[in-house]
PDB file of C-alpha atoms and ligand atoms in Angstrom:
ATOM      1  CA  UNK A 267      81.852  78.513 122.015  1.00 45.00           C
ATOM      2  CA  UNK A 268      83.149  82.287 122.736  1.00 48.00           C
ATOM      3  CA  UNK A 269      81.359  84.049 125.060  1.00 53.00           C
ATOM      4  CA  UNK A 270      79.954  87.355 122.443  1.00 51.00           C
ATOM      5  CA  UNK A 271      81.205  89.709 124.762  1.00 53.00           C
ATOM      6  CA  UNK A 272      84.663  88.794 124.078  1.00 60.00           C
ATOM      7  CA  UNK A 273      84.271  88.628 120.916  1.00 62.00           C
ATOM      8  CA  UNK A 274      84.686  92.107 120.645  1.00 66.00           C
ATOM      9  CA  UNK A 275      88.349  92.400 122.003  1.00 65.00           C
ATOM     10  CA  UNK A 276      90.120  89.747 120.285  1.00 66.00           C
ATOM     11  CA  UNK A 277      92.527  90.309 118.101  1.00 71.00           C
ATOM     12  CA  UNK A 278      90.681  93.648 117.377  1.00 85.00           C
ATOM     13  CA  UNK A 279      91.795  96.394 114.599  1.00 91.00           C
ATOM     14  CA  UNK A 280      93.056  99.390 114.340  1.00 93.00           C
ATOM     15  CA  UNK A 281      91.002 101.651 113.366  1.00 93.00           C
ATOM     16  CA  UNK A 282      93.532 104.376 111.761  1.00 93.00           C
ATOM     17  CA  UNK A 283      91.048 107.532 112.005  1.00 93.00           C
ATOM     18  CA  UNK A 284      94.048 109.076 111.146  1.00 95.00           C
ATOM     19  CA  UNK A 285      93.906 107.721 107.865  1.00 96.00           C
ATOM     20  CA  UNK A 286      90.619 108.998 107.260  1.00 96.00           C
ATOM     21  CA  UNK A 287      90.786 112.174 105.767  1.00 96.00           C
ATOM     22  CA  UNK A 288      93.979 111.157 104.189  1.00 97.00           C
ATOM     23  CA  UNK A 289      92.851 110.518 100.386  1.00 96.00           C
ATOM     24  CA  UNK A 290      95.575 109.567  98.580  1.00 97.00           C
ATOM     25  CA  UNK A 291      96.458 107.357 101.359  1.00 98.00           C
ATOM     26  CA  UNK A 292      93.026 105.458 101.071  1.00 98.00           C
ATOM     27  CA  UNK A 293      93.151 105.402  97.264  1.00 97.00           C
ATOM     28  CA  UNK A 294      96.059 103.748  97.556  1.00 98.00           C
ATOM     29  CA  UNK A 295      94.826 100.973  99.931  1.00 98.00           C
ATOM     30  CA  UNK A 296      91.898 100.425  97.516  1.00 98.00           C
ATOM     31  CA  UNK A 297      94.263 100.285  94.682  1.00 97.00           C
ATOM     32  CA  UNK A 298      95.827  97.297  96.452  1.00 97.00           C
ATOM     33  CA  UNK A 299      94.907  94.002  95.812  1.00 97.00           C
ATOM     34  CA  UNK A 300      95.555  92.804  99.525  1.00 97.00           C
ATOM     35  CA  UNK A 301      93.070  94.813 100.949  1.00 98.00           C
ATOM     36  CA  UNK A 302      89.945  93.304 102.229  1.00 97.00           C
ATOM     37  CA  UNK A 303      86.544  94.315 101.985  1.00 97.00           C
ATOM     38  CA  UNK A 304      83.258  93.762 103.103  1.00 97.00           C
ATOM     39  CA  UNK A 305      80.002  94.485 101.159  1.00 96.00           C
ATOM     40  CA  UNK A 306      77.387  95.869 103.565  1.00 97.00           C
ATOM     41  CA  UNK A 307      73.799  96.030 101.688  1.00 95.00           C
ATOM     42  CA  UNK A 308      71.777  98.403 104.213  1.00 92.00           C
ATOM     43  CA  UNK A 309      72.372  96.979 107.358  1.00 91.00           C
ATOM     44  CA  UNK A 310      73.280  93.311 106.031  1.00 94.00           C
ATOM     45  CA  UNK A 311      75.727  91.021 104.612  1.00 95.00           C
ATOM     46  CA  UNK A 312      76.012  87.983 102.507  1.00 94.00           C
ATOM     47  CA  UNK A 313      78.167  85.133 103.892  1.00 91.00           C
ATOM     48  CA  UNK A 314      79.422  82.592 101.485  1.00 90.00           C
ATOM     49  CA  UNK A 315      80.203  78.695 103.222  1.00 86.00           C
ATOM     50  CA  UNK A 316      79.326  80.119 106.249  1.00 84.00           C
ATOM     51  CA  UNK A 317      81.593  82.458 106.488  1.00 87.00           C
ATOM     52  CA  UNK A 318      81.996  86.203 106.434  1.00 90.00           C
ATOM     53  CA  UNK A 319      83.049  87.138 102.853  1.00 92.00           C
ATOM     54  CA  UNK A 320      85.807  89.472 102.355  1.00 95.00           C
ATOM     55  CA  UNK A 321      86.608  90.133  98.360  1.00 96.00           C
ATOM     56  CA  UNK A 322      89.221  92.347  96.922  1.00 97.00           C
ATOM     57  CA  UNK A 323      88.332  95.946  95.756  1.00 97.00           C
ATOM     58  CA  UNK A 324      87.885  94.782  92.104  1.00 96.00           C
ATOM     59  CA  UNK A 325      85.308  92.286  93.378  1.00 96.00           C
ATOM     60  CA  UNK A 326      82.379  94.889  94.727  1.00 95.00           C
ATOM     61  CA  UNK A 327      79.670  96.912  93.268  1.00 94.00           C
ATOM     62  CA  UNK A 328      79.505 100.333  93.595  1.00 95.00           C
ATOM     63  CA  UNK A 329      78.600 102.444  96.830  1.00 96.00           C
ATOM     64  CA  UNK A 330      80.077 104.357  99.852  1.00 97.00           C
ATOM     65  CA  UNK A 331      83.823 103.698 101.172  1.00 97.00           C
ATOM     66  CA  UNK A 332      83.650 103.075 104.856  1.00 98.00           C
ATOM     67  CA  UNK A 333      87.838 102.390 105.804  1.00 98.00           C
ATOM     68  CA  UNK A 334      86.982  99.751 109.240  1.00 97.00           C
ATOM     69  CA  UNK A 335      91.000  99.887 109.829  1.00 97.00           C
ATOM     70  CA  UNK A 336      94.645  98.371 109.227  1.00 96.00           C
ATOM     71  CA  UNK A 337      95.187  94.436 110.713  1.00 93.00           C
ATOM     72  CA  UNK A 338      97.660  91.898 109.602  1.00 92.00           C
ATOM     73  CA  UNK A 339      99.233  94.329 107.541  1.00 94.00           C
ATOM     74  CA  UNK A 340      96.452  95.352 105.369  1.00 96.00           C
ATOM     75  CA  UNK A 341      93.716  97.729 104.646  1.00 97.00           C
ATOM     76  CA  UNK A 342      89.779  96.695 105.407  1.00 97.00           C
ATOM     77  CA  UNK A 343      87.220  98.200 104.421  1.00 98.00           C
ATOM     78  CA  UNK A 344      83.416  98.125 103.909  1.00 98.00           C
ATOM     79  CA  UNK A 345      81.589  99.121 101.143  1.00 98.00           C
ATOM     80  CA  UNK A 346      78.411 100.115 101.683  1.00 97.00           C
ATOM     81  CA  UNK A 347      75.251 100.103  99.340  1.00 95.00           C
ATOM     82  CA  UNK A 348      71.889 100.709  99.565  1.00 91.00           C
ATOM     83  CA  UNK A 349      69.188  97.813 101.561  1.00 87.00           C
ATOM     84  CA  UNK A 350      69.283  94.345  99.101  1.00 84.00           C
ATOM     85  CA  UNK A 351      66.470  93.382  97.157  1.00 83.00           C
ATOM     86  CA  UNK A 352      64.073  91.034  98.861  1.00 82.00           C
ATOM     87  CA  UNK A 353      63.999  88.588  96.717  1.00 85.00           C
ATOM     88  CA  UNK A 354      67.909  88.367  96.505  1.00 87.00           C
ATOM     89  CA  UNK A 355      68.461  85.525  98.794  1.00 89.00           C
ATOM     90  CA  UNK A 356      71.352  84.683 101.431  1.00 91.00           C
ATOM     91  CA  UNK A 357      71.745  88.203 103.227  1.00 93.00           C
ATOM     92  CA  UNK A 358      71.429  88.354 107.085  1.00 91.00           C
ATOM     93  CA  UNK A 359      71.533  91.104 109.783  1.00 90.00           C
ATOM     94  CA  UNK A 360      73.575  90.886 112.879  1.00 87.00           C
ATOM     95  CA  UNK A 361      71.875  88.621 115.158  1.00 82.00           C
ATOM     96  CA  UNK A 362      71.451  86.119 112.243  1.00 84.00           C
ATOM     97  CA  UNK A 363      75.434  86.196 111.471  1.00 86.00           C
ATOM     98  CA  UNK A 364      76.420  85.550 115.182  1.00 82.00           C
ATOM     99  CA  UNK A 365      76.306  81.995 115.016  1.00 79.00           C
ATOM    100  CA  UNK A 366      79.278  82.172 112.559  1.00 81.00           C
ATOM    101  CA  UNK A 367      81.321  84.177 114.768  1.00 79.00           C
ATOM    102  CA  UNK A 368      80.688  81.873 117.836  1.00 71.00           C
ATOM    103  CA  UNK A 369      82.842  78.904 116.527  1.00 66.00           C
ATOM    104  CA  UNK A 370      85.840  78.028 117.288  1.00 63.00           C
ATOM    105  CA  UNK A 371      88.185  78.836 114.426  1.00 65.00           C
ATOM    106  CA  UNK A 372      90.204  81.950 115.013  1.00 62.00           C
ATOM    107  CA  UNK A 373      89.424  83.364 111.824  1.00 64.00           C
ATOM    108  CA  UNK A 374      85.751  83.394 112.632  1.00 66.00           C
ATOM    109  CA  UNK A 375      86.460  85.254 116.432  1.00 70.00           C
ATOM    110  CA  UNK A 376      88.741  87.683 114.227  1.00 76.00           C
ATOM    111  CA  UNK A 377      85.461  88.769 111.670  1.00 85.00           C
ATOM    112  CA  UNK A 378      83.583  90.221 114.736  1.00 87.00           C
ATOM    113  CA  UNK A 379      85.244  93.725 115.373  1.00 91.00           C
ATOM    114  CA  UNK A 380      85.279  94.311 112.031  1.00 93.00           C
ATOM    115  CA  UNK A 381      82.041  93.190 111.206  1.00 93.00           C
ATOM    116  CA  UNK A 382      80.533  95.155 114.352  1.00 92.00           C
ATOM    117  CA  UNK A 383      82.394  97.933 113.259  1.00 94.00           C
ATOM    118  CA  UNK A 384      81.093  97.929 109.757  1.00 96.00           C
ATOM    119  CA  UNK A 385      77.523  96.975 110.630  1.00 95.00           C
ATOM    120  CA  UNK A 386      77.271  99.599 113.174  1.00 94.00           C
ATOM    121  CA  UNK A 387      78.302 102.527 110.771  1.00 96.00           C
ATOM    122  CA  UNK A 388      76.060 101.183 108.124  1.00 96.00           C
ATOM    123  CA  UNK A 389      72.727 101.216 110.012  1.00 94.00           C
ATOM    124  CA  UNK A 390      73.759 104.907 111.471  1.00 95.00           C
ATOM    125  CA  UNK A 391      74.580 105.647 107.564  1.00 95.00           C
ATOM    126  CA  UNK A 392      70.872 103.987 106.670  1.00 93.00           C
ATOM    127  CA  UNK A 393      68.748 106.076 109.275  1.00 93.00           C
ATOM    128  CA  UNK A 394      71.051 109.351 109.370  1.00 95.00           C
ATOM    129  CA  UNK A 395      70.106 111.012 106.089  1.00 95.00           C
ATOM    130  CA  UNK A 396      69.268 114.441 107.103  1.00 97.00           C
ATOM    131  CA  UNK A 397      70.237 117.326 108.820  1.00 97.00           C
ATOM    132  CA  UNK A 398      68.240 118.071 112.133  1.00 96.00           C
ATOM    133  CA  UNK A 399      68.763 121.706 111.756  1.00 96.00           C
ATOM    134  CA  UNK A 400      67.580 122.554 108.038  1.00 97.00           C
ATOM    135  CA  UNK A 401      66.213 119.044 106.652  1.00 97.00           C
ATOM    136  CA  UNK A 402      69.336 119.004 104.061  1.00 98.00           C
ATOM    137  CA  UNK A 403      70.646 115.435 102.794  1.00 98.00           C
ATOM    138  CA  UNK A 404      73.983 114.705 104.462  1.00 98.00           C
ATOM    139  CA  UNK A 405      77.029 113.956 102.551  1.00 97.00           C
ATOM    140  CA  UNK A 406      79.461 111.681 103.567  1.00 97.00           C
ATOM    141  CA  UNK A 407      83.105 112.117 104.782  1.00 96.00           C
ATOM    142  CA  UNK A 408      86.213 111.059 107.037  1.00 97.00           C
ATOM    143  CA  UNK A 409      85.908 107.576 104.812  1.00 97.00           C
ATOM    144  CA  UNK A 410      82.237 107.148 106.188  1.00 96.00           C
ATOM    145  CA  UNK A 411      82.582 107.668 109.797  1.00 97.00           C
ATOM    146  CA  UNK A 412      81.044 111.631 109.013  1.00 97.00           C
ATOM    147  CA  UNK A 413      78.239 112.924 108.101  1.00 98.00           C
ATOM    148  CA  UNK A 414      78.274 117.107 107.223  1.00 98.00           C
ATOM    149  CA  UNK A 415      75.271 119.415 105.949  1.00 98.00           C
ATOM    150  CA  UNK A 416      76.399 120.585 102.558  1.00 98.00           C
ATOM    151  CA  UNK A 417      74.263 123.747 103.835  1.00 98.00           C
ATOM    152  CA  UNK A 418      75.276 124.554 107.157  1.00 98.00           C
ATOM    153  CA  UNK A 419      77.962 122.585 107.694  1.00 97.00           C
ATOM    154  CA  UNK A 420      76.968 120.751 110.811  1.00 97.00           C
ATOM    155  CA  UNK A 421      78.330 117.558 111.295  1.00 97.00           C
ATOM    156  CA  UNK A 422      76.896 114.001 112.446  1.00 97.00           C
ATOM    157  CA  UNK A 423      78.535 111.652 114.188  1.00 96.00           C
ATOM    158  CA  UNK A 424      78.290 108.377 114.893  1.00 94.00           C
ATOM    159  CA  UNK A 425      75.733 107.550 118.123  1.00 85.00           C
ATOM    160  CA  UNK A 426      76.298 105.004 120.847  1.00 83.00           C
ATOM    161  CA  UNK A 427      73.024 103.699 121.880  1.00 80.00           C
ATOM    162  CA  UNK A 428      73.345 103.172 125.559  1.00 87.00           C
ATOM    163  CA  UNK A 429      71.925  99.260 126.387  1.00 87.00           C
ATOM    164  CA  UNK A 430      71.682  96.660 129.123  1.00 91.00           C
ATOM    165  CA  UNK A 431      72.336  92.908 129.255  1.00 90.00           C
ATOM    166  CA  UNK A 432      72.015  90.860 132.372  1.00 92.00           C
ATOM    167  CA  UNK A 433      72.041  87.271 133.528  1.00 92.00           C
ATOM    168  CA  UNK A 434      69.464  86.734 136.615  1.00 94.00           C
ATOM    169  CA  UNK A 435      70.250  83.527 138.270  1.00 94.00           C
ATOM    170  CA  UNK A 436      68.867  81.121 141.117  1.00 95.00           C
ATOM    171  CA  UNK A 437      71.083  78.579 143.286  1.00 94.00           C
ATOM    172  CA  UNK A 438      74.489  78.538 144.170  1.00 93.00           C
ATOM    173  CA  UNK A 439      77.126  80.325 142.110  1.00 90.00           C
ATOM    174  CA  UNK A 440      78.652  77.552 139.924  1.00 88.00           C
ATOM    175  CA  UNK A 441      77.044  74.988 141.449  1.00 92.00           C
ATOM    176  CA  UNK A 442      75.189  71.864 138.968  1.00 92.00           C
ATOM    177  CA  UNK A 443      72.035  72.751 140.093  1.00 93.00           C
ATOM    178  CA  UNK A 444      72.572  76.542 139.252  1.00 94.00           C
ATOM    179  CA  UNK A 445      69.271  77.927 137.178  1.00 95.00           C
ATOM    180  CA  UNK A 446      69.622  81.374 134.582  1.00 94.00           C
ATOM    181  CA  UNK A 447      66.726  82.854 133.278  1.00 96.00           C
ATOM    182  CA  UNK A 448      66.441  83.256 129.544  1.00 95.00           C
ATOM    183  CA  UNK A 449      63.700  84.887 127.150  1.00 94.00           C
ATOM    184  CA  UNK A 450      62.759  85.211 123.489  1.00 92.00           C
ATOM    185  CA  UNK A 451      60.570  86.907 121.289  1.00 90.00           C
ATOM    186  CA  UNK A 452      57.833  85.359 119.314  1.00 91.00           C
ATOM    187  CA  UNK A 453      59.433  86.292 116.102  1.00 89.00           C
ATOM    188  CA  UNK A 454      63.027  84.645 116.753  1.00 86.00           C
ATOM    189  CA  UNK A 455      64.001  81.503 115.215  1.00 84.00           C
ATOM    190  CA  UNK A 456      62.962  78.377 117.229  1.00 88.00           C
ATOM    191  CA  UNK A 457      65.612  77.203 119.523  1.00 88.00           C
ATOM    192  CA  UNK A 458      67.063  81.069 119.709  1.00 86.00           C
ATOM    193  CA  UNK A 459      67.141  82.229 123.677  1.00 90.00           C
ATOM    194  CA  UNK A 460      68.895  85.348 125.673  1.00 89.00           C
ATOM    195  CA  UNK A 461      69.553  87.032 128.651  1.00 92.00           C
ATOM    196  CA  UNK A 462      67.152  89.833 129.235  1.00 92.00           C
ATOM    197  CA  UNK A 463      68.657  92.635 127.377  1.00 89.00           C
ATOM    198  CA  UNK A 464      67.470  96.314 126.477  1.00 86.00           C
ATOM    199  CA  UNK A 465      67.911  99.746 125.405  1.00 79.00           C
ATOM    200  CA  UNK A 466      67.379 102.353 127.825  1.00 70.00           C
TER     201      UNK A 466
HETATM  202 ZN1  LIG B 663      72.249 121.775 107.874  1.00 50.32          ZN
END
Protein backbone atom coordinates (compact mmCIF):
# COMPACT_ATOMS: atom_id res chain seq x y z
CA UNK A 1 0.00 0.00 0.00
CA UNK A 2 1.46 3.65 -1.00
CA UNK A 3 1.23 6.05 1.42
CA UNK A 4 -1.40 8.92 -0.72
CA UNK A 5 0.91 11.51 -0.07
CA UNK A 6 3.42 10.05 -2.27
CA UNK A 7 1.35 9.31 -4.58
CA UNK A 8 1.53 12.58 -5.84
CA UNK A 9 5.33 12.68 -6.78
CA UNK A 10 5.88 9.53 -8.50
CA UNK A 11 6.68 9.34 -11.69
CA UNK A 12 4.72 12.67 -12.07
CA UNK A 13 4.10 14.64 -15.57
CA UNK A 14 4.99 17.34 -17.16
CA UNK A 15 2.73 19.60 -17.38
CA UNK A 16 3.94 21.61 -20.69
CA UNK A 17 1.98 25.04 -19.90
CA UNK A 18 4.00 25.99 -22.57
CA UNK A 19 2.08 24.03 -24.83
CA UNK A 20 -1.00 25.57 -23.86
CA UNK A 21 -1.70 28.33 -25.91
CA UNK A 22 0.10 26.63 -28.66
CA UNK A 23 -2.94 25.39 -30.99
CA UNK A 24 -1.65 23.76 -33.69
CA UNK A 25 0.63 22.06 -31.39
CA UNK A 26 -2.38 20.58 -29.33
CA UNK A 27 -4.38 19.75 -32.47
CA UNK A 28 -1.78 17.84 -33.40
CA UNK A 29 -1.48 15.77 -30.16
CA UNK A 30 -5.25 15.12 -30.41
CA UNK A 31 -4.84 14.12 -33.94
CA UNK A 32 -2.54 11.38 -32.64
CA UNK A 33 -3.64 8.16 -31.89
CA UNK A 34 -1.05 7.66 -28.95
CA UNK A 35 -2.35 10.21 -26.94
CA UNK A 36 -4.24 9.39 -23.86
CA UNK A 37 -7.22 10.75 -22.48
CA UNK A 38 -9.34 10.85 -19.68
CA UNK A 39 -13.13 11.57 -19.67
CA UNK A 40 -14.00 13.73 -16.65
CA UNK A 41 -18.03 13.96 -16.28
CA UNK A 42 -18.34 17.02 -13.71
CA UNK A 43 -16.10 16.20 -11.15
CA UNK A 44 -16.05 12.25 -11.84
CA UNK A 45 -14.78 9.44 -13.76
CA UNK A 46 -15.68 6.03 -14.90
CA UNK A 47 -13.10 3.26 -14.26
CA UNK A 48 -13.37 0.16 -16.29
CA UNK A 49 -11.74 -3.38 -14.38
CA UNK A 50 -10.81 -1.28 -11.79
CA UNK A 51 -8.80 0.76 -13.37
CA UNK A 52 -8.51 4.33 -14.51
CA UNK A 53 -9.62 4.39 -18.20
CA UNK A 54 -7.60 6.21 -20.64
CA UNK A 55 -9.14 5.96 -24.46
CA UNK A 56 -7.77 7.49 -27.55
CA UNK A 57 -9.17 10.87 -28.87
CA UNK A 58 -11.55 9.06 -31.31
CA UNK A 59 -12.99 7.21 -28.30
CA UNK A 60 -14.70 10.38 -26.25
CA UNK A 61 -17.78 12.39 -26.46
CA UNK A 62 -17.75 15.80 -26.91
CA UNK A 63 -16.74 18.62 -24.31
CA UNK A 64 -13.85 20.89 -23.10
CA UNK A 65 -9.99 20.05 -23.89
CA UNK A 66 -8.10 20.20 -20.67
CA UNK A 67 -4.08 19.20 -21.99
CA UNK A 68 -2.89 17.43 -18.12
CA UNK A 69 0.79 17.18 -19.83
CA UNK A 70 3.51 15.13 -21.92
CA UNK A 71 4.80 11.53 -20.08
CA UNK A 72 6.27 8.54 -21.70
CA UNK A 73 6.43 10.29 -24.79
CA UNK A 74 2.91 11.19 -25.30
CA UNK A 75 0.21 13.70 -24.98
CA UNK A 76 -2.65 13.34 -22.00
CA UNK A 77 -5.34 14.93 -21.78
CA UNK A 78 -8.79 15.23 -20.14
CA UNK A 79 -11.85 15.88 -21.63
CA UNK A 80 -14.21 17.35 -19.72
CA UNK A 81 -18.13 17.26 -19.92
CA UNK A 82 -20.82 18.32 -18.08
CA UNK A 83 -21.96 16.24 -14.33
CA UNK A 84 -23.21 12.37 -15.55
CA UNK A 85 -26.62 11.40 -15.39
CA UNK A 86 -27.67 9.76 -12.17
CA UNK A 87 -28.90 6.96 -13.29
CA UNK A 88 -25.75 6.21 -15.50
CA UNK A 89 -24.01 3.84 -13.28
CA UNK A 90 -20.14 3.19 -12.49
CA UNK A 91 -18.85 6.92 -12.08
CA UNK A 92 -16.98 7.88 -8.82
CA UNK A 93 -15.43 11.08 -7.34
CA UNK A 94 -12.01 11.23 -5.88
CA UNK A 95 -12.16 9.70 -2.59
CA UNK A 96 -14.11 6.74 -4.13
CA UNK A 97 -11.21 6.16 -6.91
CA UNK A 98 -8.34 6.15 -4.28
CA UNK A 99 -8.51 2.68 -3.51
CA UNK A 100 -7.38 1.98 -7.14
CA UNK A 101 -4.47 4.12 -6.92
CA UNK A 102 -3.29 2.57 -3.55
CA UNK A 103 -2.20 -0.84 -5.07
CA UNK A 104 0.72 -1.92 -5.85
CA UNK A 105 1.10 -2.00 -9.62
CA UNK A 106 3.09 0.89 -10.97
CA UNK A 107 0.67 1.72 -13.46
CA UNK A 108 -1.95 2.37 -10.85
CA UNK A 109 0.73 4.85 -8.59
CA UNK A 110 1.40 6.49 -12.17
CA UNK A 111 -2.75 7.44 -12.74
CA UNK A 112 -2.64 9.70 -9.59
CA UNK A 113 -0.92 13.02 -10.80
CA UNK A 114 -2.74 12.92 -13.66
CA UNK A 115 -5.89 12.07 -12.32
CA UNK A 116 -5.42 14.80 -9.43
CA UNK A 117 -4.49 17.05 -11.97
CA UNK A 118 -7.51 16.51 -14.11
CA UNK A 119 -10.00 16.20 -11.26
CA UNK A 120 -8.82 19.29 -9.68
CA UNK A 121 -9.30 21.53 -12.88
CA UNK A 122 -12.62 19.97 -13.50
CA UNK A 123 -14.36 20.80 -10.19
CA UNK A 124 -12.72 24.55 -10.43
CA UNK A 125 -14.19 24.38 -14.21
CA UNK A 126 -17.77 23.06 -12.55
CA UNK A 127 -18.12 25.87 -9.80
CA UNK A 128 -16.16 28.79 -11.73
CA UNK A 129 -18.77 29.86 -14.27
CA UNK A 130 -18.93 33.50 -13.81
CA UNK A 131 -17.19 36.53 -13.62
CA UNK A 132 -17.04 38.17 -10.04
CA UNK A 133 -16.83 41.56 -11.49
CA UNK A 134 -19.87 41.78 -14.07
CA UNK A 135 -21.76 38.27 -13.63
CA UNK A 136 -20.58 37.32 -17.39
CA UNK A 137 -20.16 33.43 -18.28
CA UNK A 138 -16.45 32.64 -18.54
CA UNK A 139 -14.96 31.14 -21.55
CA UNK A 140 -12.36 28.83 -21.50
CA UNK A 141 -8.65 29.04 -22.57
CA UNK A 142 -4.81 28.08 -22.16
CA UNK A 143 -6.27 24.28 -22.98
CA UNK A 144 -8.57 24.60 -19.79
CA UNK A 145 -6.30 25.79 -17.18
CA UNK A 146 -8.04 29.68 -17.92
CA UNK A 147 -10.89 31.10 -17.46
CA UNK A 148 -11.37 34.99 -19.18
CA UNK A 149 -14.59 37.35 -19.14
CA UNK A 150 -15.52 37.67 -22.77
CA UNK A 151 -16.62 41.26 -21.34
CA UNK A 152 -13.95 42.59 -19.38
CA UNK A 153 -11.40 40.44 -19.93
CA UNK A 154 -10.50 39.41 -16.43
CA UNK A 155 -9.08 36.23 -16.02
CA UNK A 156 -9.62 33.19 -13.48
CA UNK A 157 -7.28 31.05 -12.39
CA UNK A 158 -7.07 28.04 -10.91
CA UNK A 159 -7.42 28.20 -6.73
CA UNK A 160 -5.43 26.20 -4.22
CA UNK A 161 -7.59 25.55 -1.32
CA UNK A 162 -5.29 25.74 1.61
CA UNK A 163 -5.99 22.28 3.97
CA UNK A 164 -4.67 20.33 6.93
CA UNK A 165 -4.03 16.63 7.57
CA UNK A 166 -2.57 15.31 10.75
CA UNK A 167 -1.89 12.05 12.52
CA UNK A 168 -2.33 12.47 16.53
CA UNK A 169 -0.75 9.58 18.21
CA UNK A 170 -0.32 7.99 21.83
CA UNK A 171 2.74 5.68 22.99
CA UNK A 172 6.07 5.39 21.89
CA UNK A 173 7.13 6.38 18.38
CA UNK A 174 7.21 3.06 16.45
CA UNK A 175 6.72 1.07 19.15
CA UNK A 176 3.83 -2.23 18.88
CA UNK A 177 1.81 -0.74 21.27
CA UNK A 178 1.77 2.70 19.41
CA UNK A 179 -2.13 4.05 19.17
CA UNK A 180 -3.29 6.83 16.07
CA UNK A 181 -6.44 8.37 16.22
CA UNK A 182 -8.73 8.05 13.25
CA UNK A 183 -12.35 9.50 12.40
CA UNK A 184 -15.16 9.20 9.86
CA UNK A 185 -18.20 10.68 8.85
CA UNK A 186 -21.57 9.13 9.09
CA UNK A 187 -22.01 9.19 5.41
CA UNK A 188 -18.64 7.27 4.40
CA UNK A 189 -18.66 3.78 3.37
CA UNK A 190 -18.40 1.28 6.30
CA UNK A 191 -14.91 0.27 7.01
CA UNK A 192 -13.62 3.88 5.47
CA UNK A 193 -11.38 5.79 8.37
CA UNK A 194 -8.83 9.00 8.30
CA UNK A 195 -6.65 11.15 9.96
CA UNK A 196 -8.35 14.29 11.06
CA UNK A 197 -8.14 16.45 8.09
CA UNK A 198 -9.64 20.00 7.13
CA UNK A 199 -9.89 23.06 5.21
CA UNK A 200 -9.01 26.15 6.84
ZN1 LIG B 1 -16.06 40.41 -16.52
Amino acid sequence: MTAPHTLLTVDAHDRASVRRRDEAWLEQQWADPATRVLVVAGAQVRPRGGRIDWVRPDETPDGLRVLLGERDDRAWFALVTDRPDPDEPGWAGLRDLLPLLAGDAPESRADAPLLFHALGIAEWLAVTRFCPRDGTPLEPRAAGHELTCPRCGRTQFPRTDAAVIMLVTHGEPGADDELCLLGRQRVWPRGRFSTLAGFY
